[in-house]
Every structure is written in structure tokens, then in C-alpha cells.
Amino acid sequence: MKVLLVGSGGREHALAWALSKSPLLAKLYCAPGNAGIAEVAECVPIPASDFAGLARFAVDARIDFAVIAADAQLVGGLWDALEAAGIRALGPSKAAAVLEGSKGFVKDLCIDAGIPTAAYMRFTAPEPAKAFADTLGHPVVIKADGLAAGKGVIIAASKAEADKAIDFMFEGGFGESGNAIVIEEFMEGEEASFFALSDGTHVVPLAGAQDHKRVGDGDVGPNTGGMGAYSPAPVLSPALQDVAMEKFIKPTVAAMKARGRPYMGVLYLGLMITKDGPKLVEYNARFGDPECQVLMPRLKSDLLAALLAARDGKQTPLEWRDEVALTVVMASQGYPGAYEKGHVITGLDEAAAMPGITIFHAGTEKRGNDIVAVGGRVLNVTALGKDVAEAQARAYAAVAKIRWQGAFCRHDIGWRALAKRQAG
Ligand code: AMP
């Protein structure tokens, strides 16, 4: 089969790496890709935002199956554009990607389907929103309804902060995404993600993971896209994984079908494990980044076959390795703010040859014979190990071989899992 993967980050490199191992694959294209993806796919210089260009390329290159990895494309309707051009693709459709595209839609669905989540209300004007926020006490959570590049959630510690956040959103701080907002109760607990794959009617579990959103060691500093992750997540016990499937994911897939928006694709469930049990934080309509980078090394089954089966309604359970995968994100100094681009990266081959290591590229470009850093998040140094301690030691041993001017990473990826092991 000829397959087209859309995107250019570390998640897409992990997907390309897993797809490239499929016996069903004849040729893998990636648009636009990066220097790491180019090792396993032919990169084509079409931006992920150019839906018409992608559809034209897919038809001309006789693509048999397309994989769309990122929220903006799914919520924007790339699946619909490709399928309209006669290209089979992994969704969800635009109508079903509303699970990521509207936080208010998800909260209403939770109420209808009996899915546990934080108390909330939806607003389209600031004054009633402020009045409701006051009734919840502080901290209180203010969310832009639409996609806001991962920045649309503000946790306000006081009334002054809450009022400011509400005004900011209605004044267009997050563009149109903030024309409607959700105010919700703050949940205390440990967060974890669980992934499943749905064909619109049936759903198979994938695996769980935990990431590290803050930029600094000890979970301090600004939020990022994610500085590292591991899978499995010890907090997601087998019993909790059953709850994730039975009480969250299956009712959601059924509710989406009943609403005429059948959900086909990867479903990312963000959970808060509170003292009253697990509650939904959010849904995403795709794999997480960097969670995907720790799921793919653990997947024993053929990824391409699994994704095709979801598209065609013929799913079977997947097999996973028992080993732990852990990824450390190496970033450019300044990230998540402004950072320098164009510094040459050294030590990649030596690091990649170490035991259990796979390096996924997130923000790299090939210039002549050099690989240079061009993103905030640049590399995902990923290790498999018999347990989290071994995976962590292997990942950091490989990180130590890699250099570029201004490179940094967190030094404590996996700390929650290690603490649980030591405690248990
Ligand atoms: P979201 O985009 O909805 O995942 O929110 C981003 C992050 O904000 C989550 O990963 C949580 O860390 C935090 N968050 C969102 N909603 C809540 C909530 N109700 N209580 C506590 N933290 C939350």
C-alpha cells in the first residue's frame, strides 16, 4: 500500500517509524515531514494546512491510505477533504473531531452520557461567567471553547485572576476560540492519558501514558507541549483502564454515534485521578505528543493494519510489549518562549546505537550533511527498558551524547512512576 502521513513533529516521526515496519507498506510519504522522518519516508513539501494540495497529491500519487495525526487538520476537516477526493483516511471526520474542537460540546456530552467530570457551565458573555466563577471558589478553571494551540486553559488562583482571564478570552486573546468559554471546578489529583482506537461503533484499547507539561524539573515553570512521557502509567492500574474503557470511552463512542457523528480514529482520554475516582479532563482526537513516542515502541501489532481496520470497521485487539518506554524531550533554550534556530546537532548516531534507544525528531532539518535544530522541541530520545528505572537510565545515557548550542531537557522524566515503585 502507498500511505501518506500528514505532519512534521515527533509524534509523526514515531508514527512513520511504526508504519514503516508494516508488511502491508509499499511506500510511505510524509507531508511535510522532518529530517528524522526522511529516514523512513519520502518527505513531500506540502504544508499540513494545505488541504487542497494534500488531496491533489494523494490522488496523483495513488495513495491507498492517509493518516492525519494533528488536531488542527482533523478539526479543520482534512479527513473530509481526503475522503471526498476518494482517499481512505484515518479520521475522525470534522463532525466527530468536535470532541477536541469544542470543550463545551464534550462537557454537555458527559452530562448526557453519565461520564464523571468537573462541574461546569458554558458562557458567551463575561458578566454571567464571572458571577458563576465566584460561586466555584478558587482556584477555578477558565477554558476557551475552541482550539487554542494548547494554551486555552487558564487556572485562576483568585477572583482578580479569574475576571482577568474571562475578559482576556472575550476580548479575543485566543481569537475566535474564546467567543464561547467553559468555567469549571478545579479538580485535584494525578493526571494520566489513556488511548483507544474506534471504528465508529467498536473500540479497542491502546495503552496509557503520562507526560510532563511544565518546562522545569519538579514540574515548575511555564506549560509546554510536553517535556517527556512514559508508558505504561502505573497510576492507571488494570482496574482503572477497565473503568476508562467502560465508563468513559465506550459511552462516548456510543453517544457520538447516536448524535450522527460517529467517531472513527484515535481517541485520547485525559483523566484526573481524584479522591472521588477518575474524572474526565479532556478528549483529544488524536495521539498525544510526546505520548505517541512512548506508545509506538511498545506496540507489537502492525500499526498500519490496526489503523486500516479502524477505518474499515474490522478491528481486532492489539498486542503490547510489557517493557516500559520513556522519552526525554530535548528542546532549544528559551522554549516555550522564543528560541534560536539553526544550530548543528552532534552525537545523534552514537546515541541511537545505544541499547534500547530510538530517537524521534520533532524540530529538525537537514542542511547539507548536518542535522540542525529548527524547533522549540527538537528531539525525543526514547528508551525501552525492563522497568521505568532502566528506561530512564538508558534515555539519559543517550541524551548525554547529544549536543547543540542551547540544548536543554528536564532531568526527572518518570519521577512519579519511580516514586510509586519505591513506595510500593
Ligand atoms: P485541557 O486542554 O482541557 O487538557 O487542559 C489543559 C490542562 O489544564 C490539563 O492537562 C490539566 O492539567 C489542567 N486542567 C484542565 N481542566 C482542569 C480542571 N478542571 N481541574 C484541574 N486542572 C485542570
Tab-separated table of C-alpha atoms and ligand atoms in Angstrom:
chain	number	residue	atom	x	y	z
A	1	MET	CA	0.000	0.000	0.000
A	2	LYS	CA	1.010	3.580	-0.563
A	3	VAL	CA	0.475	5.589	2.601
A	4	LEU	CA	0.510	9.348	3.212
A	5	LEU	CA	1.189	10.641	6.736
A	6	VAL	CA	0.443	14.313	7.400
A	7	GLY	CA	2.555	16.302	9.880
A	8	SER	CA	6.098	17.104	10.910
A	9	GLY	CA	6.659	16.590	14.642
A	10	GLY	CA	7.970	13.919	16.991
A	11	ARG	CA	4.560	12.234	17.075
A	12	GLU	CA	4.609	11.954	13.299
A	13	HIS	CA	8.160	10.533	13.339
A	14	ALA	CA	7.037	7.864	15.810
A	15	LEU	CA	4.038	7.050	13.580
A	16	ALA	CA	6.221	6.985	10.448
A	17	TRP	CA	8.694	4.675	12.210
A	18	ALA	CA	5.907	2.276	13.225
A	19	LEU	CA	4.145	2.439	9.833
A	20	SER	CA	7.439	1.762	8.032
A	21	LYS	CA	7.673	-1.646	9.755
A	22	SER	CA	4.346	-2.836	8.335
A	23	PRO	CA	4.468	-5.727	5.860
A	24	LEU	CA	1.485	-4.063	4.144
A	25	LEU	CA	3.523	-0.977	3.273
A	26	ALA	CA	4.948	-0.441	-0.218
A	27	LYS	CA	5.751	3.264	0.065
A	28	LEU	CA	5.410	5.862	2.803
A	29	TYR	CA	5.126	9.586	2.077
A	30	CYS	CA	5.076	12.281	4.715
A	31	ALA	CA	3.914	15.877	4.196
A	32	PRO	CA	5.860	17.888	5.105
A	33	GLY	CA	7.974	15.686	7.452
A	34	ASN	CA	11.341	16.485	9.038
A	35	ALA	CA	14.959	15.269	8.904
A	36	GLY	CA	14.229	12.177	11.031
A	37	ILE	CA	11.068	11.236	9.152
A	38	ALA	CA	13.091	11.442	5.927
A	39	GLU	CA	14.991	8.325	7.088
A	40	VAL	CA	11.815	6.196	6.853
A	41	ALA	CA	9.590	8.089	4.399
A	42	GLU	CA	9.756	10.282	1.323
A	43	CYS	CA	9.006	13.801	2.504
A	44	VAL	CA	6.881	15.964	0.217
A	45	PRO	CA	6.952	19.734	0.749
A	46	ILE	CA	3.212	20.331	1.161
A	47	PRO	CA	2.227	22.152	4.359
A	48	ALA	CA	-0.205	20.241	6.591
A	49	SER	CA	-2.554	23.238	6.313
A	50	ASP	CA	-2.860	22.956	2.506
A	51	PHE	CA	-5.845	20.579	2.352
A	52	ALA	CA	-6.421	21.017	-1.393
A	53	GLY	CA	-2.718	20.422	-2.104
A	54	LEU	CA	-2.686	17.294	0.058
A	55	ALA	CA	-5.801	15.896	-1.638
A	56	ARG	CA	-4.322	16.606	-5.094
A	57	PHE	CA	-1.051	14.900	-4.159
A	58	ALA	CA	-2.881	11.890	-2.692
A	59	VAL	CA	-4.885	11.409	-5.881
A	60	ASP	CA	-1.880	11.927	-8.189
A	61	ALA	CA	0.385	9.585	-6.168
A	62	ARG	CA	-2.416	6.965	-5.939
A	63	ILE	CA	-2.335	6.933	-2.153
A	64	ASP	CA	-4.241	3.974	-0.671
A	65	PHE	CA	-4.481	5.283	2.877
A	66	ALA	CA	-3.786	8.562	4.663
A	67	VAL	CA	-3.016	9.090	8.336
A	68	ILE	CA	-3.812	12.508	9.801
A	69	ALA	CA	-2.001	12.991	13.112
A	70	ALA	CA	-2.721	16.519	14.342
A	71	ASP	CA	-5.729	18.296	15.870
A	72	ALA	CA	-5.752	21.367	13.625
A	73	GLN	CA	-6.098	19.211	10.479
A	74	LEU	CA	-8.767	16.929	11.977
A	75	VAL	CA	-10.834	19.752	13.463
A	76	GLY	CA	-10.363	21.693	10.205
A	77	GLY	CA	-11.807	18.851	8.100
A	78	LEU	CA	-8.820	17.303	6.301
A	79	TRP	CA	-10.342	13.829	6.704
A	80	ASP	CA	-13.477	15.023	4.909
A	81	ALA	CA	-11.405	16.635	2.139
A	82	LEU	CA	-9.366	13.462	1.533
A	83	GLU	CA	-12.346	11.108	1.627
A	84	ALA	CA	-14.250	13.434	-0.747
A	85	ALA	CA	-11.310	13.018	-3.146
A	86	GLY	CA	-11.671	9.232	-2.874
A	87	ILE	CA	-8.762	8.661	-0.445
A	88	ARG	CA	-9.338	6.333	2.531
A	89	ALA	CA	-8.062	8.059	5.637
A	90	LEU	CA	-7.861	7.679	9.381
A	91	GLY	CA	-10.232	10.200	10.944
A	92	PRO	CA	-12.044	11.420	12.792
A	93	SER	CA	-14.252	13.467	10.479
A	94	LYS	CA	-14.716	17.166	11.157
A	95	ALA	CA	-18.105	16.430	12.744
A	96	ALA	CA	-16.573	13.897	15.161
A	97	ALA	CA	-13.404	15.913	15.880
A	98	VAL	CA	-15.727	18.240	17.821
A	99	LEU	CA	-14.624	16.077	20.771
A	100	GLU	CA	-11.407	18.083	20.585
A	101	GLY	CA	-12.740	21.194	18.863
A	102	SER	CA	-15.365	22.195	21.444
A	103	LYS	CA	-14.848	21.825	25.173
A	104	GLY	CA	-18.464	22.813	25.807
A	105	PHE	CA	-19.734	20.052	23.495
A	106	VAL	CA	-17.690	17.492	25.450
A	107	LYS	CA	-18.958	18.713	28.822
A	108	ASP	CA	-22.601	18.528	27.662
A	109	LEU	CA	-21.969	15.037	26.280
A	110	CYS	CA	-20.527	13.983	29.655
A	111	ILE	CA	-23.727	15.042	31.392
A	112	ASP	CA	-25.947	13.240	28.865
A	113	ALA	CA	-23.868	10.043	28.927
A	114	GLY	CA	-23.245	9.997	32.691
A	115	ILE	CA	-19.476	10.457	32.371
A	116	PRO	CA	-17.790	11.848	35.517
A	117	THR	CA	-16.233	15.302	35.003
A	118	ALA	CA	-15.788	18.614	36.843
A	119	ALA	CA	-18.903	20.768	37.490
A	120	TYR	CA	-19.157	23.490	34.821
A	121	MET	CA	-21.227	25.981	32.850
A	122	ARG	CA	-20.856	27.401	29.314
A	123	PHE	CA	-20.903	31.172	28.633
A	124	THR	CA	-20.953	33.583	25.707
A	125	ALA	CA	-20.677	36.796	27.758
A	126	PRO	CA	-18.258	37.869	30.516
A	127	GLU	CA	-20.505	39.092	33.356
A	128	PRO	CA	-22.504	35.891	33.964
A	129	ALA	CA	-19.271	33.907	33.571
A	130	LYS	CA	-17.606	35.956	36.319
A	131	ALA	CA	-20.614	35.521	38.602
A	132	PHE	CA	-20.560	31.720	38.128
A	133	ALA	CA	-16.771	31.551	38.644
A	134	ASP	CA	-17.279	33.297	42.010
A	135	THR	CA	-19.626	30.524	43.118
A	136	LEU	CA	-16.977	27.824	42.454
A	137	GLY	CA	-14.296	29.401	44.666
A	138	HIS	CA	-10.584	29.357	43.800
A	139	PRO	CA	-8.650	28.047	42.031
A	140	VAL	CA	-11.186	27.971	39.202
A	141	VAL	CA	-10.616	26.797	35.633
A	142	ILE	CA	-11.424	29.033	32.626
A	143	LYS	CA	-11.363	27.366	29.184
A	144	ALA	CA	-11.718	28.773	25.684
A	145	ASP	CA	-14.247	26.544	23.920
A	146	GLY	CA	-12.250	26.053	20.704
A	147	LEU	CA	-8.703	25.024	19.782
A	148	ALA	CA	-6.109	27.476	21.101
A	149	ALA	CA	-2.803	25.750	20.303
A	150	GLY	CA	-2.825	24.061	23.709
A	151	LYS	CA	-2.974	27.410	25.548
A	152	GLY	CA	-6.713	27.861	26.019
A	153	VAL	CA	-6.921	26.756	29.660
A	154	ILE	CA	-6.261	29.226	32.478
A	155	ILE	CA	-6.237	28.110	36.109
A	156	ALA	CA	-7.102	31.238	38.100
A	157	ALA	CA	-5.939	31.353	41.722
A	158	SER	CA	-8.079	34.355	42.736
A	159	LYS	CA	-11.155	36.350	41.712
A	160	ALA	CA	-8.917	39.013	40.163
A	161	GLU	CA	-7.148	36.378	38.027
A	162	ALA	CA	-10.434	34.743	37.033
A	163	ASP	CA	-12.010	38.058	35.972
A	164	LYS	CA	-8.882	38.954	34.003
A	165	ALA	CA	-8.823	35.567	32.239
A	166	ILE	CA	-12.524	35.829	31.334
A	167	ASP	CA	-12.052	39.364	29.918
A	168	PHE	CA	-8.930	38.225	28.039
A	169	MET	CA	-10.839	35.424	26.320
A	170	PHE	CA	-13.867	37.541	25.382
A	171	GLU	CA	-11.589	40.339	24.136
A	172	GLY	CA	-10.143	37.865	21.607
A	173	GLY	CA	-6.968	36.831	23.436
A	174	PHE	CA	-7.320	33.373	21.881
A	175	GLY	CA	-9.027	34.601	18.711
A	176	GLU	CA	-12.394	33.084	17.871
A	177	SER	CA	-11.680	30.116	20.144
A	178	GLY	CA	-12.647	32.329	23.078
A	179	ASN	CA	-16.012	33.562	21.728
A	180	ALA	CA	-17.535	30.893	23.961
A	181	ILE	CA	-15.977	29.676	27.203
A	182	VAL	CA	-16.393	26.992	29.836
A	183	ILE	CA	-15.950	27.727	33.536
A	184	GLU	CA	-15.294	24.647	35.598
A	185	GLU	CA	-14.467	23.417	39.047
A	186	PHE	CA	-10.767	22.762	39.777
A	187	MET	CA	-10.001	19.056	40.195
A	188	GLU	CA	-7.181	17.883	42.407
A	189	GLY	CA	-5.333	14.672	41.607
A	190	GLU	CA	-2.846	12.959	39.330
A	191	GLU	CA	-3.323	13.223	35.562
A	192	ALA	CA	-2.898	10.382	33.104
A	193	SER	CA	-3.833	9.713	29.492
A	194	PHE	CA	-5.466	6.632	28.046
A	195	PHE	CA	-5.729	5.923	24.328
A	196	ALA	CA	-8.218	3.886	22.330
A	197	LEU	CA	-8.944	3.260	18.661
A	198	SER	CA	-12.518	3.358	17.412
A	199	ASP	CA	-14.144	2.418	14.121
A	200	GLY	CA	-17.225	4.475	14.956
A	201	THR	CA	-19.074	1.604	16.628
A	202	HIS	CA	-16.490	-0.668	18.234
A	203	VAL	CA	-13.476	0.434	20.184
A	204	VAL	CA	-10.234	-1.320	21.172
A	205	PRO	CA	-7.985	-0.118	24.000
A	206	LEU	CA	-4.473	1.067	23.118
A	207	ALA	CA	-2.414	1.909	26.228
A	208	GLY	CA	-1.898	4.508	28.938
A	209	ALA	CA	0.819	7.142	29.358
A	210	GLN	CA	1.798	10.101	31.493
A	211	ASP	CA	3.512	13.239	30.260
A	212	HIS	CA	5.279	16.193	31.907
A	213	LYS	CA	3.794	19.534	30.856
A	214	ARG	CA	5.894	22.029	32.810
A	215	VAL	CA	9.233	23.125	31.423
A	216	GLY	CA	11.305	22.668	34.600
A	217	ASP	CA	12.442	19.821	36.847
A	218	GLY	CA	9.964	19.187	39.679
A	219	ASP	CA	7.049	20.353	37.486
A	220	VAL	CA	7.785	24.086	37.754
A	221	GLY	CA	7.738	26.903	35.195
A	222	PRO	CA	5.506	27.537	32.203
A	223	ASN	CA	3.436	24.883	30.432
A	224	THR	CA	4.843	23.345	27.273
A	225	GLY	CA	3.621	20.904	24.649
A	226	GLY	CA	5.224	18.199	26.826
A	227	MET	CA	8.801	17.650	28.003
A	228	GLY	CA	8.745	13.851	28.307
A	229	ALA	CA	6.480	10.857	28.826
A	230	TYR	CA	6.373	7.205	29.721
A	231	SER	CA	4.110	4.240	29.163
A	232	PRO	CA	2.579	2.366	30.881
A	233	ALA	CA	1.497	4.817	33.598
A	234	PRO	CA	1.478	2.998	36.960
A	235	VAL	CA	-1.385	5.215	38.190
A	236	LEU	CA	-3.580	3.593	35.504
A	237	SER	CA	-3.964	0.177	37.116
A	238	PRO	CA	-5.637	-2.566	35.062
A	239	ALA	CA	-8.836	-1.847	37.019
A	240	LEU	CA	-8.665	1.859	36.134
A	241	GLN	CA	-8.008	1.011	32.478
A	242	ASP	CA	-11.235	-1.013	32.508
A	243	VAL	CA	-13.030	1.974	34.028
A	244	ALA	CA	-11.522	4.221	31.324
A	245	MET	CA	-12.953	1.949	28.629
A	246	GLU	CA	-16.323	1.096	30.203
A	247	LYS	CA	-17.261	4.375	31.922
A	248	PHE	CA	-15.641	6.922	29.592
A	249	ILE	CA	-14.629	5.741	26.132
A	250	LYS	CA	-17.392	3.275	25.226
A	251	PRO	CA	-20.243	5.579	26.359
A	252	THR	CA	-18.610	8.434	24.412
A	253	VAL	CA	-18.321	6.409	21.201
A	254	ALA	CA	-21.950	5.302	21.605
A	255	ALA	CA	-23.111	8.877	22.284
A	256	MET	CA	-21.243	10.187	19.233
A	257	LYS	CA	-22.835	7.549	17.029
A	258	ALA	CA	-26.269	8.386	18.435
A	259	ARG	CA	-25.669	12.069	17.603
A	260	GLY	CA	-24.886	11.202	13.972
A	261	ARG	CA	-21.193	11.985	14.440
A	262	PRO	CA	-19.637	8.504	14.505
A	263	TYR	CA	-16.122	8.752	15.915
A	264	MET	CA	-13.535	6.865	13.839
A	265	GLY	CA	-9.904	7.295	14.837
A	266	VAL	CA	-7.619	7.531	17.834
A	267	LEU	CA	-9.319	8.839	20.957
A	268	TYR	CA	-7.174	10.399	23.681
A	269	LEU	CA	-8.818	10.437	27.110
A	270	GLY	CA	-7.278	12.863	29.612
A	271	LEU	CA	-8.174	11.768	33.137
A	272	MET	CA	-7.738	13.287	36.571
A	273	ILE	CA	-7.482	10.579	39.215
A	274	THR	CA	-9.201	12.370	42.093
A	275	LYS	CA	-10.002	11.083	45.564
A	276	ASP	CA	-13.566	10.547	44.299
A	277	GLY	CA	-12.338	8.439	41.379
A	278	PRO	CA	-11.309	9.251	37.800
A	279	LYS	CA	-12.878	12.262	36.088
A	280	LEU	CA	-12.598	13.482	32.520
A	281	VAL	CA	-10.289	16.459	31.921
A	282	GLU	CA	-10.463	16.454	28.128
A	283	TYR	CA	-10.683	14.464	24.940
A	284	ASN	CA	-8.272	14.824	22.048
A	285	ALA	CA	-8.983	13.491	18.587
A	286	ARG	CA	-5.510	12.015	18.002
A	287	PHE	CA	-2.400	10.643	19.669
A	288	GLY	CA	-0.663	12.926	22.161
A	289	ASP	CA	2.809	14.343	21.563
A	290	PRO	CA	5.052	13.076	23.258
A	291	GLU	CA	2.757	10.211	24.407
A	292	CYS	CA	2.751	8.696	20.912
A	293	GLN	CA	6.541	8.436	21.099
A	294	VAL	CA	6.242	6.026	24.053
A	295	LEU	CA	3.228	4.094	22.746
A	296	MET	CA	4.745	3.182	19.374
A	297	PRO	CA	7.859	1.408	20.753
A	298	ARG	CA	5.556	-0.725	22.946
A	299	LEU	CA	3.187	-1.688	20.123
A	300	LYS	CA	3.809	-5.252	18.939
A	301	SER	CA	0.969	-5.342	16.409
A	302	ASP	CA	1.106	-3.845	12.932
A	303	LEU	CA	0.109	-0.162	13.267
A	304	LEU	CA	-0.915	0.187	9.627
A	305	ALA	CA	-3.194	-2.869	9.818
A	306	ALA	CA	-4.749	-1.530	13.033
A	307	LEU	CA	-5.461	1.925	11.596
A	308	LEU	CA	-6.883	0.454	8.377
A	309	ALA	CA	-9.119	-1.825	10.434
A	310	ALA	CA	-10.460	1.207	12.308
A	311	ARG	CA	-11.197	2.970	9.003
A	312	ASP	CA	-12.958	-0.093	7.614
A	313	GLY	CA	-14.794	-1.293	10.751
A	314	LYS	CA	-12.865	-4.549	11.160
A	315	GLN	CA	-10.990	-4.079	14.408
A	316	THR	CA	-9.163	-6.757	16.402
A	317	PRO	CA	-7.333	-6.369	19.752
A	318	LEU	CA	-3.733	-5.176	19.659
A	319	GLU	CA	-0.673	-6.599	21.400
A	320	TRP	CA	1.746	-4.595	23.528
A	321	ARG	CA	5.213	-5.189	24.932
A	322	ASP	CA	5.434	-5.390	28.724
A	323	GLU	CA	8.546	-3.208	28.755
A	324	VAL	CA	8.414	0.431	29.819
A	325	ALA	CA	9.057	3.142	27.215
A	326	LEU	CA	10.267	6.556	28.357
A	327	THR	CA	11.024	9.593	26.224
A	328	VAL	CA	13.018	12.702	27.130
A	329	VAL	CA	12.298	15.797	25.050
A	330	MET	CA	15.418	17.790	24.158
A	331	ALA	CA	14.479	21.406	23.482
A	332	SER	CA	16.135	24.678	22.442
A	333	GLN	CA	16.924	27.190	25.164
A	334	GLY	CA	14.084	29.695	25.544
A	335	TYR	CA	11.307	27.183	24.732
A	336	PRO	CA	8.320	27.505	25.294
A	337	GLY	CA	9.165	31.170	24.555
A	338	ALA	CA	11.438	32.417	21.761
A	339	TYR	CA	14.468	30.278	20.873
A	340	GLU	CA	17.348	30.257	18.377
A	341	LYS	CA	17.237	28.116	15.261
A	342	GLY	CA	19.906	26.624	13.044
A	343	HIS	CA	22.445	25.136	15.479
A	344	VAL	CA	24.099	21.893	14.326
A	345	ILE	CA	23.265	18.774	16.363
A	346	THR	CA	26.070	16.274	17.089
A	347	GLY	CA	26.158	12.808	18.650
A	348	LEU	CA	22.913	11.501	17.105
A	349	ASP	CA	24.393	8.327	15.600
A	350	GLU	CA	26.298	7.422	18.737
A	351	ALA	CA	23.190	7.947	20.894
A	352	ALA	CA	20.940	5.989	18.521
A	353	ALA	CA	23.306	2.974	18.689
A	354	MET	CA	22.915	2.621	22.477
A	355	PRO	CA	20.804	-0.246	23.900
A	356	GLY	CA	17.042	0.195	23.686
A	357	ILE	CA	17.254	3.678	22.117
A	358	THR	CA	15.165	5.164	19.325
A	359	ILE	CA	15.425	8.872	18.577
A	360	PHE	CA	12.400	10.632	17.149
A	361	HIS	CA	12.913	14.037	15.554
A	362	ALA	CA	10.471	16.823	16.417
A	363	GLY	CA	12.046	20.032	15.074
A	364	THR	CA	14.999	19.251	12.811
A	365	GLU	CA	16.075	19.990	9.280
A	366	LYS	CA	18.844	18.549	7.128
A	367	ARG	CA	21.260	21.176	5.759
A	368	GLY	CA	23.982	19.597	3.631
A	369	ASN	CA	25.338	16.780	5.774
A	370	ASP	CA	24.253	18.410	9.018
A	371	ILE	CA	21.106	17.952	11.070
A	372	VAL	CA	20.156	21.301	12.614
A	373	ALA	CA	17.705	22.272	15.347
A	374	VAL	CA	14.807	24.342	13.975
A	375	GLY	CA	12.074	23.836	16.580
A	376	GLY	CA	11.394	24.542	20.250
A	377	ARG	CA	11.075	20.831	20.900
A	378	VAL	CA	13.833	19.276	18.798
A	379	LEU	CA	14.362	15.589	19.661
A	380	ASN	CA	12.582	12.838	21.607
A	381	VAL	CA	15.192	10.474	22.992
A	382	THR	CA	13.202	7.321	23.648
A	383	ALA	CA	14.245	4.173	25.502
A	384	LEU	CA	12.690	0.795	26.201
A	385	GLY	CA	13.671	-0.902	29.461
A	386	LYS	CA	12.531	-3.762	31.669
A	387	ASP	CA	11.205	-1.176	34.140
A	388	VAL	CA	10.955	2.598	34.431
A	389	ALA	CA	14.354	2.877	36.161
A	390	GLU	CA	16.133	1.087	33.324
A	391	ALA	CA	14.253	3.006	30.619
A	392	GLN	CA	15.093	6.289	32.356
A	393	ALA	CA	18.787	5.420	32.792
A	394	ARG	CA	19.049	4.382	29.141
A	395	ALA	CA	17.304	7.514	27.855
A	396	TYR	CA	19.511	9.882	29.869
A	397	ALA	CA	22.700	7.994	28.885
A	398	ALA	CA	21.747	8.635	25.238
A	399	VAL	CA	20.790	12.272	25.933
A	400	ALA	CA	24.303	12.813	27.326
A	401	LYS	CA	25.805	12.010	23.895
A	402	ILE	CA	23.740	14.636	22.033
A	403	ARG	CA	24.761	18.288	21.819
A	404	TRP	CA	23.836	21.545	20.148
A	405	GLN	CA	24.212	25.103	21.295
A	406	GLY	CA	21.378	25.892	23.718
A	407	ALA	CA	20.067	22.321	24.110
A	408	PHE	CA	18.262	21.525	27.357
A	409	CYS	CA	15.939	18.904	28.813
A	410	ARG	CA	14.228	18.015	32.078
A	411	HIS	CA	16.262	15.649	34.251
A	412	ASP	CA	13.406	13.976	36.111
A	413	ILE	CA	11.194	12.403	33.443
A	414	GLY	CA	9.456	9.417	35.055
A	415	TRP	CA	9.656	10.705	38.628
A	416	ARG	CA	6.069	9.840	39.550
A	417	ALA	CA	6.429	6.273	38.280
A	418	LEU	CA	9.771	5.862	40.104
A	419	ALA	CA	8.302	7.254	43.333
A	420	LYS	CA	5.417	4.758	43.100
A	421	ARG	CA	7.859	1.886	42.562
A	422	GLN	CA	9.952	2.969	45.542
A	423	ALA	CA	6.843	3.383	47.695
A	424	GLY	CA	5.418	0.025	46.555
B	1	AMP	P1	-7.123	20.721	28.693
B	1	AMP	O1	-6.680	21.474	27.486
B	1	AMP	O2	-8.591	20.732	28.944
B	1	AMP	O3	-6.482	19.389	28.808
B	1	AMP	O4	-6.434	21.450	29.923
B	1	AMP	C1	-5.044	21.625	29.985
B	1	AMP	C2	-4.548	21.286	31.355
B	1	AMP	O5	-5.184	22.098	32.327
B	1	AMP	C3	-4.871	19.865	31.786
B	1	AMP	O6	-3.930	18.952	31.311
B	1	AMP	C4	-4.868	19.997	33.287
B	1	AMP	O7	-3.544	19.960	33.789
B	1	AMP	C5	-5.415	21.366	33.514
B	1	AMP	N1	-6.861	21.312	33.786
B	1	AMP	C6	-7.857	21.386	32.886
B	1	AMP	N2	-9.044	21.307	33.487
B	1	AMP	C7	-8.812	21.193	34.812
B	1	AMP	C8	-9.637	21.081	35.971
B	1	AMP	N3	-10.964	21.127	35.892
B	1	AMP	N4	-9.027	20.965	37.164
B	1	AMP	C9	-7.681	20.963	37.272
B	1	AMP	N5	-6.853	21.070	36.223
B	1	AMP	C10	-7.406	21.183	35.002
